[in-house]
PDB file of C-alpha atoms in Angstrom:
ATOM      1  CA  UNK A 363       0.000   0.000   0.000  1.00 69.00           C
ATOM      2  CA  UNK A 364       1.491   3.372  -0.952  1.00 80.00           C
ATOM      3  CA  UNK A 365       1.241   6.486   1.179  1.00 82.00           C
ATOM      4  CA  UNK A 366      -1.811   7.929  -0.577  1.00 83.00           C
ATOM      5  CA  UNK A 367      -3.698   4.647  -0.232  1.00 86.00           C
ATOM      6  CA  UNK A 368      -2.628   4.294   3.378  1.00 87.00           C
ATOM      7  CA  UNK A 369      -3.882   7.774   4.233  1.00 89.00           C
ATOM      8  CA  UNK A 370      -7.158   7.150   2.431  1.00 88.00           C
ATOM      9  CA  UNK A 371      -7.599   3.967   4.476  1.00 90.00           C
ATOM     10  CA  UNK A 372      -6.786   5.829   7.716  1.00 91.00           C
ATOM     11  CA  UNK A 373      -9.226   8.624   6.919  1.00 90.00           C
ATOM     12  CA  UNK A 374     -11.966   6.217   5.868  1.00 90.00           C
ATOM     13  CA  UNK A 375     -11.613   4.490   9.239  1.00 92.00           C
ATOM     14  CA  UNK A 376     -11.247   7.869  11.056  1.00 91.00           C
ATOM     15  CA  UNK A 377      -8.195   6.231  12.615  1.00 93.00           C
ATOM     16  CA  UNK A 378      -4.746   7.839  12.306  1.00 93.00           C
ATOM     17  CA  UNK A 379      -3.459   4.739  14.082  1.00 93.00           C
ATOM     18  CA  UNK A 380      -3.490   3.101  10.653  1.00 92.00           C
ATOM     19  CA  UNK A 381      -0.637   5.444   9.650  1.00 91.00           C
ATOM     20  CA  UNK A 382       1.305   4.740  12.839  1.00 91.00           C
ATOM     21  CA  UNK A 383       0.922   0.988  12.460  1.00 93.00           C
ATOM     22  CA  UNK A 384       2.662   1.128   9.057  1.00 92.00           C
ATOM     23  CA  UNK A 385       5.956   2.273  10.586  1.00 93.00           C
ATOM     24  CA  UNK A 386       8.168  -0.567  11.897  1.00 96.00           C
ATOM     25  CA  UNK A 387      10.065   1.596  14.421  1.00 97.00           C
ATOM     26  CA  UNK A 388       6.782   2.957  15.814  1.00 95.00           C
ATOM     27  CA  UNK A 389       5.429  -0.552  16.323  1.00 95.00           C
ATOM     28  CA  UNK A 390       8.710  -1.622  17.907  1.00 97.00           C
ATOM     29  CA  UNK A 391       8.774   1.069  20.613  1.00 97.00           C
ATOM     30  CA  UNK A 392       4.991   1.331  21.116  1.00 97.00           C
ATOM     31  CA  UNK A 393       3.991   4.488  19.207  1.00 97.00           C
ATOM     32  CA  UNK A 394       0.433   4.998  18.040  1.00 97.00           C
ATOM     33  CA  UNK A 395      -1.906   7.795  17.006  1.00 97.00           C
ATOM     34  CA  UNK A 396      -5.491   8.369  18.077  1.00 96.00           C
ATOM     35  CA  UNK A 397      -8.236  10.927  17.515  1.00 95.00           C
ATOM     36  CA  UNK A 398      -9.545  12.678  20.634  1.00 94.00           C
ATOM     37  CA  UNK A 399     -12.386  15.164  20.045  1.00 93.00           C
ATOM     38  CA  UNK A 400     -11.265  15.413  16.445  1.00 91.00           C
ATOM     39  CA  UNK A 401      -7.681  16.193  17.409  1.00 95.00           C
ATOM     40  CA  UNK A 402      -4.796  13.903  16.493  1.00 97.00           C
ATOM     41  CA  UNK A 403      -2.738  12.729  19.460  1.00 98.00           C
ATOM     42  CA  UNK A 404       0.464  10.696  19.313  1.00 98.00           C
ATOM     43  CA  UNK A 405       0.929   8.188  22.098  1.00 98.00           C
ATOM     44  CA  UNK A 406       3.963   6.401  23.458  1.00 98.00           C
ATOM     45  CA  UNK A 407       2.803   3.347  25.364  1.00 98.00           C
ATOM     46  CA  UNK A 408       4.819   2.782  28.499  1.00 98.00           C
ATOM     47  CA  UNK A 409       6.801  -0.429  28.573  1.00 96.00           C
ATOM     48  CA  UNK A 410      10.003  -1.495  30.316  1.00 95.00           C
ATOM     49  CA  UNK A 411      11.999  -0.996  27.081  1.00 96.00           C
ATOM     50  CA  UNK A 412      11.474   2.806  26.820  1.00 97.00           C
ATOM     51  CA  UNK A 413      13.247   3.543  30.117  1.00 97.00           C
ATOM     52  CA  UNK A 414      16.399   5.676  29.915  1.00 94.00           C
ATOM     53  CA  UNK A 415      17.196   6.014  33.609  1.00 91.00           C
ATOM     54  CA  UNK A 416      16.348   2.854  35.553  1.00 90.00           C
ATOM     55  CA  UNK A 417      17.229   4.488  38.897  1.00 89.00           C
ATOM     56  CA  UNK A 418      14.510   7.179  38.821  1.00 89.00           C
ATOM     57  CA  UNK A 419      12.930   5.604  36.687  1.00 93.00           C
ATOM     58  CA  UNK A 420      12.535   7.989  33.728  1.00 95.00           C
ATOM     59  CA  UNK A 421      11.791   7.630  30.023  1.00 97.00           C
ATOM     60  CA  UNK A 422      14.724   7.805  27.554  1.00 96.00           C
ATOM     61  CA  UNK A 423      15.140  11.165  25.806  1.00 96.00           C
ATOM     62  CA  UNK A 424      15.318   9.273  22.517  1.00 96.00           C
ATOM     63  CA  UNK A 425      11.934   7.661  23.171  1.00 97.00           C
ATOM     64  CA  UNK A 426      10.369  11.056  23.951  1.00 98.00           C
ATOM     65  CA  UNK A 427      12.078  12.548  20.877  1.00 97.00           C
ATOM     66  CA  UNK A 428      10.691   9.709  18.760  1.00 97.00           C
ATOM     67  CA  UNK A 429       7.170  10.467  19.995  1.00 98.00           C
ATOM     68  CA  UNK A 430       7.554  14.188  19.232  1.00 98.00           C
ATOM     69  CA  UNK A 431       9.004  13.677  15.744  1.00 97.00           C
ATOM     70  CA  UNK A 432       6.460  10.986  14.874  1.00 97.00           C
ATOM     71  CA  UNK A 433       3.507  13.065  16.090  1.00 97.00           C
ATOM     72  CA  UNK A 434       4.654  15.949  13.865  1.00 97.00           C
ATOM     73  CA  UNK A 435       4.842  13.542  10.905  1.00 95.00           C
ATOM     74  CA  UNK A 436       1.429  11.999  11.678  1.00 95.00           C
ATOM     75  CA  UNK A 437      -0.092  15.502  11.813  1.00 96.00           C
ATOM     76  CA  UNK A 438       1.395  16.436   8.426  1.00 95.00           C
ATOM     77  CA  UNK A 439       0.154  13.180   6.879  1.00 93.00           C
ATOM     78  CA  UNK A 440      -3.285  13.328   8.467  1.00 92.00           C
ATOM     79  CA  UNK A 441      -4.209  16.936   7.694  1.00 86.00           C
ATOM     80  CA  UNK A 442      -2.145  17.875   4.712  1.00 77.00           C
ATOM     81  CA  UNK A 443      -2.032  16.830   1.105  1.00 79.00           C
ATOM     82  CA  UNK A 444       1.586  15.697   1.094  1.00 83.00           C
ATOM     83  CA  UNK A 445       2.200  12.849  -1.315  1.00 80.00           C
ATOM     84  CA  UNK A 446       5.504  11.606   0.085  1.00 84.00           C
ATOM     85  CA  UNK A 447       6.573  10.832   3.637  1.00 88.00           C
ATOM     86  CA  UNK A 448       7.920  14.203   4.919  1.00 93.00           C
ATOM     87  CA  UNK A 449      11.620  14.131   5.760  1.00 94.00           C
ATOM     88  CA  UNK A 450      12.881  15.754   8.948  1.00 96.00           C
ATOM     89  CA  UNK A 451      15.298  18.615   8.223  1.00 97.00           C
ATOM     90  CA  UNK A 452      15.865  19.701  11.807  1.00 98.00           C
ATOM     91  CA  UNK A 453      14.354  19.042  15.191  1.00 98.00           C
ATOM     92  CA  UNK A 454      14.950  20.944  18.434  1.00 98.00           C
ATOM     93  CA  UNK A 455      13.758  19.227  21.587  1.00 98.00           C
ATOM     94  CA  UNK A 456      13.386  20.892  24.996  1.00 98.00           C
ATOM     95  CA  UNK A 457      13.170  18.411  27.842  1.00 98.00           C
ATOM     96  CA  UNK A 458      11.047  20.085  30.503  1.00 97.00           C
ATOM     97  CA  UNK A 459      10.341  17.399  33.067  1.00 96.00           C
ATOM     98  CA  UNK A 460      11.450  13.870  33.704  1.00 95.00           C
ATOM     99  CA  UNK A 461       9.202  11.373  31.895  1.00 97.00           C
ATOM    100  CA  UNK A 462       7.601   9.081  34.439  1.00 97.00           C
ATOM    101  CA  UNK A 463       6.925   5.390  33.675  1.00 97.00           C
ATOM    102  CA  UNK A 464       3.398   5.898  32.287  1.00 98.00           C
ATOM    103  CA  UNK A 465       1.928   6.498  28.809  1.00 98.00           C
ATOM    104  CA  UNK A 466       2.861   9.809  27.145  1.00 98.00           C
ATOM    105  CA  UNK A 467       0.668  11.818  24.763  1.00 98.00           C
ATOM    106  CA  UNK A 468       1.651  14.497  22.247  1.00 98.00           C
ATOM    107  CA  UNK A 469      -0.035  16.946  19.946  1.00 98.00           C
ATOM    108  CA  UNK A 470       1.391  18.877  17.028  1.00 98.00           C
ATOM    109  CA  UNK A 471       0.410  22.088  15.312  1.00 97.00           C
ATOM    110  CA  UNK A 472       1.611  23.089  11.888  1.00 96.00           C
ATOM    111  CA  UNK A 473       2.881  26.633  12.334  1.00 96.00           C
ATOM    112  CA  UNK A 474       3.463  27.169   8.658  1.00 95.00           C
ATOM    113  CA  UNK A 475       3.185  24.915   5.672  1.00 93.00           C
ATOM    114  CA  UNK A 476       4.733  26.048   2.443  1.00 92.00           C
ATOM    115  CA  UNK A 477       5.094  24.123  -0.791  1.00 91.00           C
ATOM    116  CA  UNK A 478       8.400  22.584   0.162  1.00 93.00           C
ATOM    117  CA  UNK A 479       8.833  23.008   3.899  1.00 96.00           C
ATOM    118  CA  UNK A 480       6.565  22.808   6.941  1.00 96.00           C
ATOM    119  CA  UNK A 481       7.304  24.164  10.410  1.00 97.00           C
ATOM    120  CA  UNK A 482       5.693  22.131  13.183  1.00 98.00           C
ATOM    121  CA  UNK A 483       5.520  22.558  16.962  1.00 98.00           C
ATOM    122  CA  UNK A 484       4.863  19.616  19.252  1.00 98.00           C
ATOM    123  CA  UNK A 485       4.252  19.159  22.978  1.00 98.00           C
ATOM    124  CA  UNK A 486       4.242  15.964  25.017  1.00 98.00           C
ATOM    125  CA  UNK A 487       2.638  15.399  28.402  1.00 98.00           C
ATOM    126  CA  UNK A 488       1.544  12.611  30.694  1.00 98.00           C
ATOM    127  CA  UNK A 489      -1.455  13.265  32.992  1.00 93.00           C
ATOM    128  CA  UNK A 490      -1.816  17.016  32.506  1.00 96.00           C
ATOM    129  CA  UNK A 491      -1.464  18.830  29.150  1.00 96.00           C
ATOM    130  CA  UNK A 492      -0.676  22.016  31.129  1.00 97.00           C
ATOM    131  CA  UNK A 493       2.465  20.319  32.487  1.00 98.00           C
ATOM    132  CA  UNK A 494       4.367  19.248  29.359  1.00 98.00           C
ATOM    133  CA  UNK A 495       7.358  16.946  29.800  1.00 98.00           C
ATOM    134  CA  UNK A 496       8.894  17.986  26.461  1.00 98.00           C
ATOM    135  CA  UNK A 497       8.369  20.359  23.560  1.00 98.00           C
ATOM    136  CA  UNK A 498       9.900  20.454  20.107  1.00 98.00           C
ATOM    137  CA  UNK A 499       9.851  22.384  16.898  1.00 98.00           C
ATOM    138  CA  UNK A 500      11.020  21.060  13.603  1.00 98.00           C
ATOM    139  CA  UNK A 501      11.260  21.705   9.898  1.00 98.00           C
ATOM    140  CA  UNK A 502      10.102  19.020   7.504  1.00 97.00           C
ATOM    141  CA  UNK A 503      10.776  18.691   3.774  1.00 96.00           C
ATOM    142  CA  UNK A 504       7.614  17.913   1.875  1.00 94.00           C
ATOM    143  CA  UNK A 505       8.914  17.375  -1.664  1.00 88.00           C
ATOM    144  CA  UNK A 506      10.170  14.013  -2.794  1.00 79.00           C
ATOM    145  CA  UNK A 507      12.473  15.254  -5.592  1.00 77.00           C
TER     146      UNK A 507
ATOM    147  CA  UNK B 127      43.382  10.835  41.306  1.00 66.00           C
ATOM    148  CA  UNK B 128      45.557  10.496  38.221  1.00 85.00           C
ATOM    149  CA  UNK B 129      44.096  11.441  34.846  1.00 86.00           C
ATOM    150  CA  UNK B 130      44.513   7.876  33.590  1.00 89.00           C
ATOM    151  CA  UNK B 131      42.723   6.445  36.588  1.00 89.00           C
ATOM    152  CA  UNK B 132      39.900   8.998  36.310  1.00 87.00           C
ATOM    153  CA  UNK B 133      39.283   8.075  32.674  1.00 90.00           C
ATOM    154  CA  UNK B 134      39.528   4.329  33.335  1.00 92.00           C
ATOM    155  CA  UNK B 135      36.996   4.545  36.161  1.00 90.00           C
ATOM    156  CA  UNK B 136      34.619   6.749  34.173  1.00 90.00           C
ATOM    157  CA  UNK B 137      34.923   4.435  31.166  1.00 93.00           C
ATOM    158  CA  UNK B 138      34.106   1.352  33.224  1.00 92.00           C
ATOM    159  CA  UNK B 139      31.132   3.088  34.809  1.00 90.00           C
ATOM    160  CA  UNK B 140      29.951   4.587  31.511  1.00 90.00           C
ATOM    161  CA  UNK B 141      30.099   1.296  29.581  1.00 92.00           C
ATOM    162  CA  UNK B 142      28.105  -0.404  32.308  1.00 90.00           C
ATOM    163  CA  UNK B 143      25.567   2.447  32.421  1.00 87.00           C
ATOM    164  CA  UNK B 144      24.972   2.566  28.657  1.00 88.00           C
ATOM    165  CA  UNK B 145      24.523  -1.206  28.498  1.00 89.00           C
ATOM    166  CA  UNK B 146      22.074  -1.181  31.423  1.00 91.00           C
ATOM    167  CA  UNK B 147      19.740   1.471  29.969  1.00 94.00           C
ATOM    168  CA  UNK B 148      16.708  -0.481  28.728  1.00 96.00           C
ATOM    169  CA  UNK B 149      16.015   1.720  25.669  1.00 97.00           C
ATOM    170  CA  UNK B 150      19.660   1.509  24.564  1.00 97.00           C
ATOM    171  CA  UNK B 151      19.496  -2.279  24.893  1.00 96.00           C
ATOM    172  CA  UNK B 152      16.195  -2.500  23.017  1.00 97.00           C
ATOM    173  CA  UNK B 153      17.615  -0.506  20.093  1.00 97.00           C
ATOM    174  CA  UNK B 154      20.984  -2.276  20.189  1.00 97.00           C
ATOM    175  CA  UNK B 155      23.125   0.793  20.960  1.00 97.00           C
ATOM    176  CA  UNK B 156      26.753  -0.169  21.717  1.00 96.00           C
ATOM    177  CA  UNK B 157      29.745   1.740  23.093  1.00 97.00           C
ATOM    178  CA  UNK B 158      32.725   1.679  20.713  1.00 97.00           C
ATOM    179  CA  UNK B 159      35.289   3.995  22.333  1.00 96.00           C
ATOM    180  CA  UNK B 160      35.403   6.545  25.148  1.00 96.00           C
ATOM    181  CA  UNK B 161      37.954   9.259  25.850  1.00 95.00           C
ATOM    182  CA  UNK B 162      38.410  12.491  27.788  1.00 95.00           C
ATOM    183  CA  UNK B 163      35.038  14.146  27.181  1.00 96.00           C
ATOM    184  CA  UNK B 164      34.432  12.095  24.040  1.00 97.00           C
ATOM    185  CA  UNK B 165      32.368   9.076  23.055  1.00 97.00           C
ATOM    186  CA  UNK B 166      31.799   6.932  19.970  1.00 98.00           C
ATOM    187  CA  UNK B 167      28.608   4.887  20.057  1.00 98.00           C
ATOM    188  CA  UNK B 168      27.250   2.555  17.383  1.00 98.00           C
ATOM    189  CA  UNK B 169      23.753   1.592  16.267  1.00 98.00           C
ATOM    190  CA  UNK B 170      23.706  -1.580  14.132  1.00 98.00           C
ATOM    191  CA  UNK B 171      21.039  -1.614  11.392  1.00 98.00           C
ATOM    192  CA  UNK B 172      17.912  -3.588  12.249  1.00 96.00           C
ATOM    193  CA  UNK B 173      14.603  -3.967  10.423  1.00 96.00           C
ATOM    194  CA  UNK B 174      12.691  -3.027  13.611  1.00 97.00           C
ATOM    195  CA  UNK B 175      14.248   0.466  13.554  1.00 97.00           C
ATOM    196  CA  UNK B 176      13.013   1.400  10.074  1.00 96.00           C
ATOM    197  CA  UNK B 177      10.947   4.583   9.742  1.00 93.00           C
ATOM    198  CA  UNK B 178      10.134   4.407   6.042  1.00 90.00           C
ATOM    199  CA  UNK B 179       8.924   0.925   5.111  1.00 89.00           C
ATOM    200  CA  UNK B 180       9.246   1.679   1.367  1.00 88.00           C
ATOM    201  CA  UNK B 181      12.908   2.718   1.481  1.00 91.00           C
ATOM    202  CA  UNK B 182      14.083   0.801   4.556  1.00 94.00           C
ATOM    203  CA  UNK B 183      15.715   3.955   5.969  1.00 94.00           C
ATOM    204  CA  UNK B 184      16.062   4.118   9.772  1.00 96.00           C
ATOM    205  CA  UNK B 185      13.588   6.246  11.742  1.00 96.00           C
ATOM    206  CA  UNK B 186      14.797   9.647  12.937  1.00 95.00           C
ATOM    207  CA  UNK B 187      13.851   8.596  16.454  1.00 96.00           C
ATOM    208  CA  UNK B 188      16.490   5.864  16.423  1.00 97.00           C
ATOM    209  CA  UNK B 189      19.110   8.452  15.399  1.00 97.00           C
ATOM    210  CA  UNK B 190      17.821  10.812  18.125  1.00 96.00           C
ATOM    211  CA  UNK B 191      18.197   8.064  20.729  1.00 97.00           C
ATOM    212  CA  UNK B 192      21.756   7.307  19.554  1.00 97.00           C
ATOM    213  CA  UNK B 193      22.728  11.004  19.619  1.00 97.00           C
ATOM    214  CA  UNK B 194      21.172  11.526  23.055  1.00 96.00           C
ATOM    215  CA  UNK B 195      22.953   8.492  24.504  1.00 96.00           C
ATOM    216  CA  UNK B 196      26.273   9.476  22.900  1.00 97.00           C
ATOM    217  CA  UNK B 197      26.013  13.099  24.060  1.00 97.00           C
ATOM    218  CA  UNK B 198      25.296  11.914  27.602  1.00 95.00           C
ATOM    219  CA  UNK B 199      28.314   9.569  27.462  1.00 96.00           C
ATOM    220  CA  UNK B 200      30.606  12.427  26.408  1.00 97.00           C
ATOM    221  CA  UNK B 201      29.392  14.473  29.397  1.00 96.00           C
ATOM    222  CA  UNK B 202      30.112  11.598  31.809  1.00 94.00           C
ATOM    223  CA  UNK B 203      33.619  11.309  30.341  1.00 95.00           C
ATOM    224  CA  UNK B 204      34.269  14.986  31.082  1.00 94.00           C
ATOM    225  CA  UNK B 205      33.420  14.771  34.789  1.00 91.00           C
ATOM    226  CA  UNK B 206      35.501  13.806  37.805  1.00 81.00           C
ATOM    227  CA  UNK B 207      33.023  11.293  39.127  1.00 82.00           C
ATOM    228  CA  UNK B 208      29.741   9.716  38.042  1.00 83.00           C
ATOM    229  CA  UNK B 209      26.949  12.281  38.327  1.00 87.00           C
ATOM    230  CA  UNK B 210      23.324  11.986  37.260  1.00 88.00           C
ATOM    231  CA  UNK B 211      22.596  14.212  34.262  1.00 91.00           C
ATOM    232  CA  UNK B 212      19.419  15.349  32.500  1.00 91.00           C
ATOM    233  CA  UNK B 213      19.125  16.490  28.883  1.00 94.00           C
ATOM    234  CA  UNK B 214      17.920  20.109  28.736  1.00 96.00           C
ATOM    235  CA  UNK B 215      17.772  20.386  24.977  1.00 97.00           C
ATOM    236  CA  UNK B 216      18.940  18.631  21.883  1.00 98.00           C
ATOM    237  CA  UNK B 217      18.956  20.064  18.387  1.00 98.00           C
ATOM    238  CA  UNK B 218      19.391  17.695  15.477  1.00 98.00           C
ATOM    239  CA  UNK B 219      20.033  18.557  11.839  1.00 98.00           C
ATOM    240  CA  UNK B 220      19.459  15.698   9.431  1.00 97.00           C
ATOM    241  CA  UNK B 221      22.065  15.958   6.689  1.00 97.00           C
ATOM    242  CA  UNK B 222      21.061  12.843   4.807  1.00 93.00           C
ATOM    243  CA  UNK B 223      19.313   9.498   5.216  1.00 92.00           C
ATOM    244  CA  UNK B 224      21.128   6.608   6.875  1.00 94.00           C
ATOM    245  CA  UNK B 225      22.045   3.988   4.271  1.00 95.00           C
ATOM    246  CA  UNK B 226      19.992   0.790   4.431  1.00 96.00           C
ATOM    247  CA  UNK B 227      21.772  -2.098   6.125  1.00 96.00           C
ATOM    248  CA  UNK B 228      24.698  -0.073   7.496  1.00 97.00           C
ATOM    249  CA  UNK B 229      25.718   0.628  11.107  1.00 97.00           C
ATOM    250  CA  UNK B 230      25.350   4.232  12.250  1.00 98.00           C
ATOM    251  CA  UNK B 231      28.279   5.611  14.245  1.00 98.00           C
ATOM    252  CA  UNK B 232      28.074   8.666  16.459  1.00 98.00           C
ATOM    253  CA  UNK B 233      31.012  10.763  17.703  1.00 98.00           C
ATOM    254  CA  UNK B 234      30.343  13.286  20.440  1.00 98.00           C
ATOM    255  CA  UNK B 235      32.458  15.765  22.381  1.00 98.00           C
ATOM    256  CA  UNK B 236      31.636  17.585  25.595  1.00 98.00           C
ATOM    257  CA  UNK B 237      33.539  20.815  24.910  1.00 97.00           C
ATOM    258  CA  UNK B 238      32.564  22.768  28.021  1.00 97.00           C
ATOM    259  CA  UNK B 239      31.334  21.983  31.486  1.00 96.00           C
ATOM    260  CA  UNK B 240      30.384  24.626  34.039  1.00 95.00           C
ATOM    261  CA  UNK B 241      29.220  24.081  37.626  1.00 94.00           C
ATOM    262  CA  UNK B 242      25.706  23.176  36.510  1.00 96.00           C
ATOM    263  CA  UNK B 243      25.665  22.728  32.741  1.00 97.00           C
ATOM    264  CA  UNK B 244      27.529  20.653  30.128  1.00 97.00           C
ATOM    265  CA  UNK B 245      27.669  21.566  26.432  1.00 98.00           C
ATOM    266  CA  UNK B 246      28.002  18.857  23.794  1.00 98.00           C
ATOM    267  CA  UNK B 247      28.053  18.444  20.047  1.00 98.00           C
ATOM    268  CA  UNK B 248      28.073  15.361  17.936  1.00 98.00           C
ATOM    269  CA  UNK B 249      27.839  13.815  14.492  1.00 98.00           C
ATOM    270  CA  UNK B 250      26.159  10.653  13.239  1.00 98.00           C
ATOM    271  CA  UNK B 251      27.786   9.055  10.192  1.00 98.00           C
ATOM    272  CA  UNK B 252      28.703   5.847   8.392  1.00 97.00           C
ATOM    273  CA  UNK B 253      32.183   4.352   8.523  1.00 95.00           C
ATOM    274  CA  UNK B 254      32.847   5.593   4.956  1.00 95.00           C
ATOM    275  CA  UNK B 255      32.431   9.159   6.274  1.00 91.00           C
ATOM    276  CA  UNK B 256      28.922   9.807   4.906  1.00 95.00           C
ATOM    277  CA  UNK B 257      27.239  12.288   7.269  1.00 97.00           C
ATOM    278  CA  UNK B 258      23.738  11.528   8.580  1.00 97.00           C
ATOM    279  CA  UNK B 259      23.096  14.123  11.282  1.00 98.00           C
ATOM    280  CA  UNK B 260      24.705  16.663  13.562  1.00 98.00           C
ATOM    281  CA  UNK B 261      23.547  17.490  17.067  1.00 98.00           C
ATOM    282  CA  UNK B 262      24.078  20.141  19.719  1.00 98.00           C
ATOM    283  CA  UNK B 263      22.896  19.525  23.248  1.00 98.00           C
ATOM    284  CA  UNK B 264      22.994  20.925  26.769  1.00 98.00           C
ATOM    285  CA  UNK B 265      22.802  18.803  29.890  1.00 97.00           C
ATOM    286  CA  UNK B 266      22.163  19.691  33.514  1.00 96.00           C
ATOM    287  CA  UNK B 267      24.296  18.105  36.240  1.00 95.00           C
ATOM    288  CA  UNK B 268      22.390  16.790  39.277  1.00 89.00           C
ATOM    289  CA  UNK B 269      25.241  17.861  41.560  1.00 89.00           C
ATOM    290  CA  UNK B 270      27.543  20.816  40.814  1.00 89.00           C
ATOM    291  CA  UNK B 271      30.755  20.002  38.972  1.00 86.00           C
ATOM    292  CA  UNK B 272      34.078  20.682  40.714  1.00 80.00           C
ATOM    293  CA  UNK B 273      37.339  20.872  38.919  1.00 70.00           C
ATOM    294  CA  UNK B 274      39.034  18.387  41.265  1.00 61.00           C
ATOM    295  CA  UNK B 275      37.668  15.257  42.880  1.00 49.00           C
ATOM    296  CA  UNK B 276      36.335  15.199  46.453  1.00 45.00           C
TER     297      UNK B 276
END
């Protein structure tokens, strides 16, 4: 199934999780996407493998970064009319709080989408969206040539 | 403590720490070499780490995890004793896709440490020199850094 078909299938099912399930790395670390009140949320399921500091314990920065980057990509695929998988140009992650050993959610907003490049902001939280554990902004290349 | 002994102790501790971190283990991140404020970590290619199923290219998140782990290792190797650290920020520029089937290497250097903060930069690449990503990060030290040991 190509990207256009995959997105059509996800939209027909009103389930952005269909997009997430197509990505091997996402399946491997427990990433998914859901719709909540019409808004796309990325989710990192907690499991023993996503721990970065066993003493605290706290989630690995790479796992949180993966959630942020993936949620930005899911948002671009879900809302936009991109025909190729966007490629990350740059990503800046601010780690705001230690990630506790529970599920983590994230939402992305496309600050600007041009023909070739999109700028996306993302925030991740656990119980309370007003207390984000990490935030990121990134640029994504939308053209495939 | 002699410089040689400091580095040997930090290296032993650092290798053990990296190998005990569950996410590093799950991804297959390995320590190649460690030096005075430097680290080289390796991520062997695996199908589970692919981000684009059509091309087989690794997911950016796997590169982020490698860079984060390698930046943290470089900070440890700059200190006088093992100290808990937390990533404050990490900026990654993706210079090109990782080649399918090849290990990704990551060299990092902690070029400045103050009482509370460590500054790091790093590069992810293949062994033929092809660049994949560069990173710049800052880390907070749980206990203030002192120039000499206790």
